[in-house]
Amino acid sequence: SKHITIATERMFEETSKLIAEGNTVTITATGYSMNPGIVHMRDQITLGPWTDSDIRPGTVALVRDVKGNVILHRIVKRKGNIIILEGDGNIGQKEKATLDGIAGIMHSITRKNRIYTSKGLIWRTYSWIWMALRPVRRYPLDSGDDSTTSLRCLEIRNSIQPDSGFALPGIRSGTLRLSKALTISIHTLL
């Protein structure tokens, strides 16, 4: 399959639109702010629609924060319409967003050709342990390098043939051609 790099703004707009239509979008995040849970250029994240009850501590979400940054981080707190996020690899650096800033939430992660759903036992256990370690996790993370919280770009993973269409109703997966250079893999929810 082919990776296509696009600007963060365009990715966020298109991803938001596709998820609002009930689709899922698979991306590969660049950066190290979600290490060790999500590894740079290795893990693919499938994002999709959310309900109000999904927006709680532990959920990984693609959001535009109140400063305008596009981030893929874990929700650590929610108070009404406001959420606080933090990258798994960030020590004490938090971002604030509103519910309106959420493009989608992580439905699954693909790592080394294995898919782990965000509601599955393995991912939930990892998330619980990592959240519980927040007060002391600076020690395993403090490697001396500076993690970034803003995603400079995300890659959309194209897992379908580039020229296949997504125009027929009832098709469960396909691609959306935005231009000659950009094709996004999308999958409708069952």
CSV table of C-alpha atoms in Angstrom, one decimal:
chain,number,residue,atom,x,y,z
A,1,SER,CA,0.0,0.0,0.0
A,2,LYS,CA,1.0,3.6,-0.5
A,3,HIS,CA,1.5,6.4,2.0
A,4,ILE,CA,0.6,10.0,1.0
A,5,THR,CA,1.7,12.9,3.1
A,6,ILE,CA,-0.7,15.9,3.3
A,7,ALA,CA,-0.8,19.1,5.3
A,8,THR,CA,-2.3,18.8,8.8
A,9,GLU,CA,-5.0,21.4,8.0
A,10,ARG,CA,-6.2,19.6,4.9
A,11,MET,CA,-6.0,16.2,6.7
A,12,PHE,CA,-8.1,17.5,9.6
A,13,GLU,CA,-10.8,19.0,7.4
A,14,GLU,CA,-11.1,15.9,5.2
A,15,THR,CA,-11.0,13.5,8.2
A,16,SER,CA,-13.6,15.5,10.1
A,17,LYS,CA,-15.9,15.5,7.1
A,18,LEU,CA,-15.5,11.8,6.4
A,19,ILE,CA,-16.1,10.9,10.0
A,20,ALA,CA,-19.1,13.1,10.3
A,21,GLU,CA,-20.5,11.1,7.3
A,22,GLY,CA,-20.1,7.9,9.4
A,23,ASN,CA,-16.9,6.7,7.9
A,24,THR,CA,-13.6,5.7,9.5
A,25,VAL,CA,-10.2,7.0,8.4
A,26,THR,CA,-6.9,5.2,8.9
A,27,ILE,CA,-3.8,7.4,9.5
A,28,THR,CA,-0.2,7.0,10.5
A,29,ALA,CA,0.7,9.7,13.0
A,30,THR,CA,4.2,11.3,12.8
A,31,GLY,CA,5.9,12.4,16.0
A,32,TYR,CA,6.7,11.0,19.3
A,33,SER,CA,4.1,12.6,21.6
A,34,MET,CA,2.1,9.3,22.0
A,35,ASN,CA,5.1,7.0,22.6
A,36,PRO,CA,5.1,4.3,23.8
A,37,GLY,CA,1.4,3.6,23.1
A,38,ILE,CA,1.5,4.8,19.5
A,39,VAL,CA,4.8,4.5,17.7
A,40,HIS,CA,6.0,7.0,15.1
A,41,MET,CA,5.6,5.7,11.5
A,42,ARG,CA,4.8,2.2,12.6
A,43,ASP,CA,1.3,2.2,14.0
A,44,GLN,CA,-1.8,3.0,12.0
A,45,ILE,CA,-4.7,4.5,13.8
A,46,THR,CA,-8.3,4.1,12.6
A,47,LEU,CA,-10.4,7.0,13.7
A,48,GLY,CA,-14.2,7.2,13.6
A,49,PRO,CA,-17.4,8.7,14.9
A,50,TRP,CA,-18.0,9.1,18.6
A,51,THR,CA,-20.9,9.5,21.0
A,52,ASP,CA,-21.0,11.7,24.2
A,53,SER,CA,-20.3,8.6,26.4
A,54,ASP,CA,-17.0,7.9,24.4
A,55,ILE,CA,-15.5,11.2,25.5
A,56,ARG,CA,-13.9,10.2,28.8
A,57,PRO,CA,-10.5,9.8,30.3
A,58,GLY,CA,-8.4,7.2,28.4
A,59,THR,CA,-10.0,7.8,25.0
A,60,VAL,CA,-7.5,8.8,22.2
A,61,ALA,CA,-9.0,11.6,20.0
A,62,LEU,CA,-8.0,13.6,17.0
A,63,VAL,CA,-8.8,17.2,17.9
A,64,ARG,CA,-8.2,20.8,17.2
A,65,ASP,CA,-7.2,22.4,20.5
A,66,VAL,CA,-8.2,25.8,21.7
A,67,LYS,CA,-4.9,27.2,20.3
A,68,GLY,CA,-5.7,25.8,16.9
A,69,ASN,CA,-3.2,22.9,17.0
A,70,VAL,CA,-4.2,19.6,15.5
A,71,ILE,CA,-3.3,16.8,17.9
A,72,LEU,CA,-3.9,13.1,18.4
A,73,HIS,CA,-3.7,12.6,22.2
A,74,ARG,CA,-5.4,10.9,25.1
A,75,ILE,CA,-8.2,12.5,27.0
A,76,VAL,CA,-7.2,12.8,30.7
A,77,LYS,CA,-10.1,14.9,32.0
A,78,ARG,CA,-13.6,16.1,30.9
A,79,LYS,CA,-15.7,18.8,32.4
A,80,GLY,CA,-18.9,19.4,30.4
A,81,ASN,CA,-17.9,20.7,27.0
A,82,ILE,CA,-14.2,21.0,27.8
A,83,ILE,CA,-11.7,18.2,27.5
A,84,ILE,CA,-8.1,18.1,28.6
A,85,LEU,CA,-5.7,16.0,26.6
A,86,GLU,CA,-2.1,14.8,27.1
A,87,GLY,CA,0.2,12.8,24.9
A,88,ASP,CA,1.3,9.5,26.4
A,89,GLY,CA,4.9,10.5,25.8
A,90,ASN,CA,4.5,14.1,27.2
A,91,ILE,CA,5.4,14.8,30.7
A,92,GLY,CA,3.0,17.3,32.3
A,93,GLN,CA,2.2,19.1,29.0
A,94,LYS,CA,-1.6,19.3,28.5
A,95,GLU,CA,-3.9,20.7,25.8
A,96,LYS,CA,-7.5,22.0,26.1
A,97,ALA,CA,-10.2,21.4,23.5
A,98,THR,CA,-13.9,21.6,23.3
A,99,LEU,CA,-16.3,18.9,22.1
A,100,ASP,CA,-16.7,20.8,18.8
A,101,GLY,CA,-13.0,20.4,18.2
A,102,ILE,CA,-13.1,16.6,18.1
A,103,ALA,CA,-12.7,15.2,14.6
A,104,GLY,CA,-12.9,11.6,15.7
A,105,ILE,CA,-11.8,9.0,18.2
A,106,MET,CA,-9.5,6.0,17.9
A,107,HIS,CA,-11.5,2.9,17.1
A,108,SER,CA,-8.4,0.7,16.6
A,109,ILE,CA,-4.7,0.6,16.3
A,110,THR,CA,-2.8,-1.6,13.8
A,111,ARG,CA,0.6,-2.6,15.0
A,112,LYS,CA,2.9,-5.1,13.2
A,113,ASN,CA,-0.1,-6.3,11.2
A,114,ARG,CA,-2.2,-7.0,14.4
A,115,ILE,CA,-5.3,-5.0,15.0
A,116,TYR,CA,-6.2,-3.9,18.6
A,117,THR,CA,-9.6,-2.3,19.1
A,118,SER,CA,-9.8,0.6,21.5
A,119,LYS,CA,-12.6,-1.3,23.4
A,120,GLY,CA,-10.6,-4.6,23.5
A,121,LEU,CA,-9.0,-6.0,26.6
A,122,ILE,CA,-5.4,-5.4,25.5
A,123,TRP,CA,-5.8,-1.7,24.6
A,124,ARG,CA,-8.0,-1.0,27.6
A,125,THR,CA,-5.5,-2.7,30.0
A,126,TYR,CA,-2.6,-0.8,28.5
A,127,SER,CA,-4.5,2.5,28.7
A,128,TRP,CA,-5.5,1.8,32.4
A,129,ILE,CA,-1.9,1.0,33.4
A,130,TRP,CA,-0.4,4.0,31.5
A,131,MET,CA,-3.0,6.4,33.0
A,132,ALA,CA,-2.3,4.9,36.5
A,133,LEU,CA,1.4,5.5,36.0
A,134,ARG,CA,0.9,9.3,35.2
A,135,PRO,CA,2.5,10.4,38.5
A,136,VAL,CA,5.7,8.4,38.0
A,137,ARG,CA,6.0,7.9,34.2
A,138,ARG,CA,8.5,10.7,33.8
A,139,TYR,CA,11.2,8.2,34.7
A,140,PRO,CA,10.6,5.7,31.9
A,141,LEU,CA,10.0,8.5,29.4
A,142,ASP,CA,12.8,10.9,30.3
A,143,SER,CA,15.2,10.1,27.5
A,144,GLY,CA,16.5,13.6,27.0
A,145,ASP,CA,14.7,14.3,23.7
A,146,ASP,CA,11.9,16.9,23.4
A,147,SER,CA,8.6,15.4,22.3
A,148,THR,CA,6.4,17.5,20.1
A,149,THR,CA,2.7,17.9,20.9
A,150,SER,CA,1.6,19.3,17.5
A,151,LEU,CA,1.4,17.1,14.5
A,152,ARG,CA,3.2,18.7,11.6
A,153,CYS,CA,1.5,16.3,9.3
A,154,LEU,CA,-0.3,13.0,9.3
A,155,GLU,CA,-0.2,10.4,6.6
A,156,ILE,CA,-3.3,8.9,5.2
A,157,ARG,CA,-2.8,5.2,4.6
A,158,ASN,CA,-4.1,4.1,1.2
A,159,SER,CA,-5.0,0.5,1.6
A,160,ILE,CA,-7.3,0.2,-1.5
A,161,GLN,CA,-6.4,0.5,-5.2
A,162,PRO,CA,-5.9,4.2,-6.1
A,163,ASP,CA,-8.4,4.2,-8.9
A,164,SER,CA,-11.2,2.4,-7.2
A,165,GLY,CA,-14.3,4.6,-6.6
A,166,PHE,CA,-16.3,5.3,-3.6
A,167,ALA,CA,-19.5,6.4,-5.4
A,168,LEU,CA,-21.8,3.4,-5.0
A,169,PRO,CA,-24.2,3.2,-2.1
A,170,GLY,CA,-23.7,0.1,0.1
A,171,ILE,CA,-19.9,-0.2,-0.6
A,172,ARG,CA,-18.2,-0.8,2.7
A,173,SER,CA,-14.8,0.5,1.8
A,174,GLY,CA,-13.1,2.3,-1.0
A,175,THR,CA,-11.2,5.4,-1.7
A,176,LEU,CA,-11.9,9.1,-2.1
A,177,ARG,CA,-9.9,10.9,-4.7
A,178,LEU,CA,-9.4,14.5,-3.7
A,179,SER,CA,-6.9,15.3,-6.4
A,180,LYS,CA,-4.4,13.4,-8.6
A,181,ALA,CA,-2.0,13.4,-5.7
A,182,LEU,CA,-4.2,12.6,-2.8
A,183,THR,CA,-6.4,9.5,-2.2
A,184,ILE,CA,-7.8,8.7,1.3
A,185,SER,CA,-8.8,5.2,2.3
A,186,ILE,CA,-12.3,5.2,4.0
A,187,HIS,CA,-14.4,2.5,5.5
A,188,THR,CA,-18.0,2.8,6.4
A,189,LEU,CA,-19.1,1.5,9.8
A,190,LEU,CA,-21.2,-1.6,9.8
